[in-house]
Amino acid sequence: MSHLQDLPFIGRDPELGRLSQLFINVQEERGRVVLIEGPAGTGKSRLVEAGLEGVDSGIRVARGQAFQLETPAPYGLFAEALAPLVRELSPDQLDLLTRGWSAELAVLLPGVLPAPTASAGLEALTSEEASHRLRWILSDFVQRLAQEHPIVFALDDLQWADEQSLELLHFLGRSVHETPVGVVGVVRAGPGDDPPLAFHEMKGSLQRLGVLESLDLGPLDETEVRELLAETFALAGSTLGEVTSDVYTWTGGNPLVIQELLRGWVEHEVIRPEGDVWVGWTSRTVVSPQGLGAMVRSRMALLDPSVAGVLEAAAAVGKDVPYSLLSEVTALDSSALGPALDTLVRAGFLRETPQSRPPSYRFAHPLLHAAVYERASEARRVELHTRIASALLAAPGSALPVEVARQVLRANQTELPESAGELLLEVGAASASMHADRLALDCFRTALAGADTEDARARASMGVALAFHRLGRYEEGDAVLDALLDSARERDDHCAAARLLRRRGMARYFEGGRESALEWLTQALSEAEDCGDEALRVRILLSLGATYQELGRLTEAEGALEEGLAVVGADGDPALISRLERSLFLAKAWGGGLEEAREHGTRAEEAARASNRADLLWAVTWARAVVSGLHGDGEDFQAAIGELQGLEEALQSPVHRLLLYELESQLAWAFGRWDEGLVVGEEAVDLARALNHSPLLARLLVWTAGFLIRRGELDRASSYVDEAVELSEDAARAGSDIHARVSALAGQAMLAMERGDYAEASDLAGRGLGLAREVGFVAWGTFRLLPVLTESLFREGRIDEGRELGRRLRADADRVGHRLGMAWADAADGLAAWLSSESDSGETLELAADALDEIPMLPDAARLRRQAAGRWADAGDRERALENLRKAHDQLAQMRALPELEKARHMYREIGARPPVVAAEEGPAGLTERELEIATLAAEGRSNKAIGRALGISPRTVGTHLSRIYRKLGISSRAALANSLRG
């Protein structure tokens, strides 16, 4: 039988040119993400292969592909792509490139990196932060690996990729713009096809960031079909025209359907070669237009039954078909299996994986894979999956556990070895830890159906409940837990009941129902007291403390946490002690008891260090930074952020990064570095949206809006505040997240005050302050709400109310040693003195500005100092007025707080002095002062980390600045940057 090889590659010249440009950009450290989209069979993968043929030998290509017929393994797409690159590394190189996280990579790359056993590897993935940590480990590893040789990821069939791989693609895509890393992704999209929501979210985010380019690939037009037929069969004249018309009409120009149609004609000997000429074209109508599946079935009917059986077995195995596994499943020896595989390769069904040892095969196209698999009967599929599962279970250490689980799930048999159930439980737990919840649910359900011990049934049932909750199927998850709870109570098993009740409470907590969570956790505590498991009791008390704190019931939160500490004891588990002490630190600080809070913070840090856990030390240091910032300890606030930057680099967690962004934004506000604050704030907002972290997003929107409000960009600021309000209203309906609700009110109040609507501003600030005081969050009010409320009251002319507010503030601040509160009390006195025409109002306002400068809280210090200048001018002390005005003017100009700066310049004229020359808002080529500073250091050859150390900012913030600098200058490398600055 003759076989038709691959058809010529016709057309697509513009698309090939754009791919070639991507590879050039990657070599110049201007990586991008290119998505090739189009209906099935239009030649998207073929286009990528054609583009890769011309890639410079210095670029490494990492290939990964997803398949419709496979249960997606977490990070499977990138695990496949990275495996060949990792195999080339020595253990020392690997440890250096992964910064010691090679054990985590071993879980994703079994058979490539050593792991003692499958289950031992899976245990590394069971922490709550696993999915976040792995994303950062993989992303950082890729960036470091690319420093030696540029890397292009060629990722096929993204519409079937697992959600974790899509999240990692987004993670990589956000940072490729100034690195030697590129991505070419292929996605099936067209009539009848719709990639998952996670894909659309990833694509939209990368498009907004300006790092993604889309190529839409449609079918061939009739002229291109004519060219293809002419080149393949040397047709010409009227025959070429007639055949072209029929082929185009029947296939719609789809290259894969054209190829299968032509192969069918060849294999059915409708057309055949005679010498140098193909004949038989007049008989082509005997093959009517068919669907692809029908074409494939027609071609398979011509195969020898044993060869067709090998093809069906390959379809059941999956995307990677090892020769050794196929031999075991088909029971064929090499004398029969080898020729069968050769036939299938020549026929275009399979392709041998390049450089695979031992030999391995793949289907030429995922649609061929699907058509072959669907041809087999259900009984035949179960038979094949059972054989494959049994073969893999016989040697679990050599197989990817998720792949074994996939085969077990598809086999759907009870006569598999006992190890199958245990492996499903392990894979389910690992998948749950990485939020691969559908795979986890399948594993746990199947394990539950075959469980023959009480322990296995309990583990599987808990896994099913957790997966249901994660998937938003709360009623189903609750039903499973309720059944387990009934069983535990029938057995009078108080410990099991306590664990189940805690799980129900935590499900409500994460769902947003804090009041409901409190009810379940209270029941859990009651059961735990009867079971004697002290560690379980402490975990419940810790959960209760967190829930009370979110509800603003700080006294009860402190009581639960202190009880937990009493149970643990001074010599107990340092990790538990650290978590309890940290929660107490925050609860005390929110309530204003700063000195007592710091004692808990010190003990939390000591316990975290004793536990030797970087994540606990980060959590304690973050709490310290938050409290220092809210209470006006600028020196410790800055020091804590510096410590967090070092810890975050080691932890590699996006949630930690997001929390750090929030603090860095606040630091930039307080120190008057507003250009930097906006860069960090907007990057943080994008990351919070990508992570779908609503509580943090609400706060970040308000903090970022604060910069825009003071710069007079009120429309843009309003859109941020409106979004924060919407998020806070969602939180209010759920009865949760006081922080989001208070911050949204603060944002609304700031916006109203800047618009001159002082009555609304004082009302909003008063409501926010009332909410904060009602739940005991005193520090919140002092930080953002009291300044707005005080100023608004005075500007409304409500002097007595403002004066009384200042007195209360001073009493509260003196009681707890709150520096920022005392500074604002001074400001209230000064504003009251000014509006009451008291002679010493200038002195009072100047002292308040000095106090705010010292903290520092420069934006508010500058506003007060400008008012002080006016009062000194009114008193006839022109020199003192100009001294204050100059300082205020410099600070406002640095921040580019334009509305307030214009008032300062007008005041110069009122005094009869010439305003200082304002430095150009942007320097050479439109760079801001900060951008010029960073550009100069980068042009000197300093790394992002070195620049960050020199300027006191994080390397990622430096990277974001550089990307903006490159866009402004129209360049793509540091060498070009140096030339641009010299010019």
Coordinates of C-alpha atoms in Angstrom, one line a residue, residues 170 174 205 208-210 657-658 660-666 668-669 673-691 696-709 711 713-721 723 896 928 931 956-957 960-961 963-964 967-968:
H170 CA 0.3 33.9 33.0
R174 CA 3.9 39.0 33.0
S205 CA -4.6 39.9 31.5
R208 CA -3.7 44.4 29.0
L209 CA -0.1 44.2 30.1
G210 CA 1.1 44.5 26.5
R657 CA 4.4 39.1 46.9
L658 CA 0.9 40.7 46.9
L660 CA 4.5 43.0 50.2
Y661 CA 3.2 45.1 47.3
E662 CA 0.6 46.6 49.6
L663 CA 3.3 47.5 52.2
E664 CA 5.7 48.9 49.5
S665 CA 2.8 51.1 48.2
Q666 CA 2.2 52.5 51.7
A668 CA 6.0 55.0 49.0
W669 CA 3.0 57.1 50.1
R673 CA 7.8 58.6 46.5
W674 CA 4.6 58.7 44.5
D675 CA 5.9 57.7 41.1
E676 CA 7.2 54.5 42.6
G677 CA 4.0 54.1 44.6
L678 CA 1.8 54.2 41.5
V679 CA 4.1 51.7 39.7
V680 CA 3.8 49.3 42.6
G681 CA 0.1 49.9 43.3
E682 CA -0.9 49.3 39.7
E683 CA 1.2 46.2 39.4
A684 CA -0.3 45.0 42.7
V685 CA -3.9 45.6 41.5
D686 CA -3.1 43.5 38.3
L687 CA -1.7 40.7 40.4
A688 CA -4.6 40.7 42.9
R689 CA -7.1 40.5 40.0
A690 CA -5.1 37.6 38.4
L691 CA -5.2 35.8 41.8
L696 CA -6.6 42.5 49.2
L697 CA -7.8 43.9 45.9
A698 CA -10.2 46.2 47.7
R699 CA -7.5 47.7 49.8
L700 CA -5.0 48.0 47.0
L701 CA -7.5 49.8 44.8
V702 CA -8.0 52.4 47.6
W703 CA -4.2 52.8 48.3
T704 CA -3.5 53.3 44.6
A705 CA -6.4 55.7 44.2
G706 CA -4.9 57.8 47.0
F707 CA -2.0 58.8 44.8
L708 CA -4.3 59.7 42.0
I709 CA -6.6 61.7 44.2
R711 CA -2.5 64.4 42.0
E713 CA -6.6 62.6 38.5
L714 CA -10.1 62.2 40.0
D715 CA -11.8 60.3 37.3
R716 CA -9.3 57.6 37.2
A717 CA -9.2 57.5 41.0
S718 CA -13.0 57.3 41.1
S719 CA -13.0 54.1 39.0
Y720 CA -10.6 52.5 41.5
V721 CA -12.7 53.6 44.5
E723 CA -14.5 49.0 42.3
R896 CA 3.7 65.9 41.8
T928 CA 10.5 60.9 35.4
E931 CA 13.0 56.5 36.0
R956 CA 10.7 43.4 40.7
T957 CA 9.8 47.1 41.1
T960 CA 8.6 47.2 36.2
H961 CA 10.3 50.7 36.0
S963 CA 9.9 48.0 31.2
R964 CA 8.2 51.5 31.2
R967 CA 8.6 51.6 26.1
K968 CA 9.1 55.3 26.4

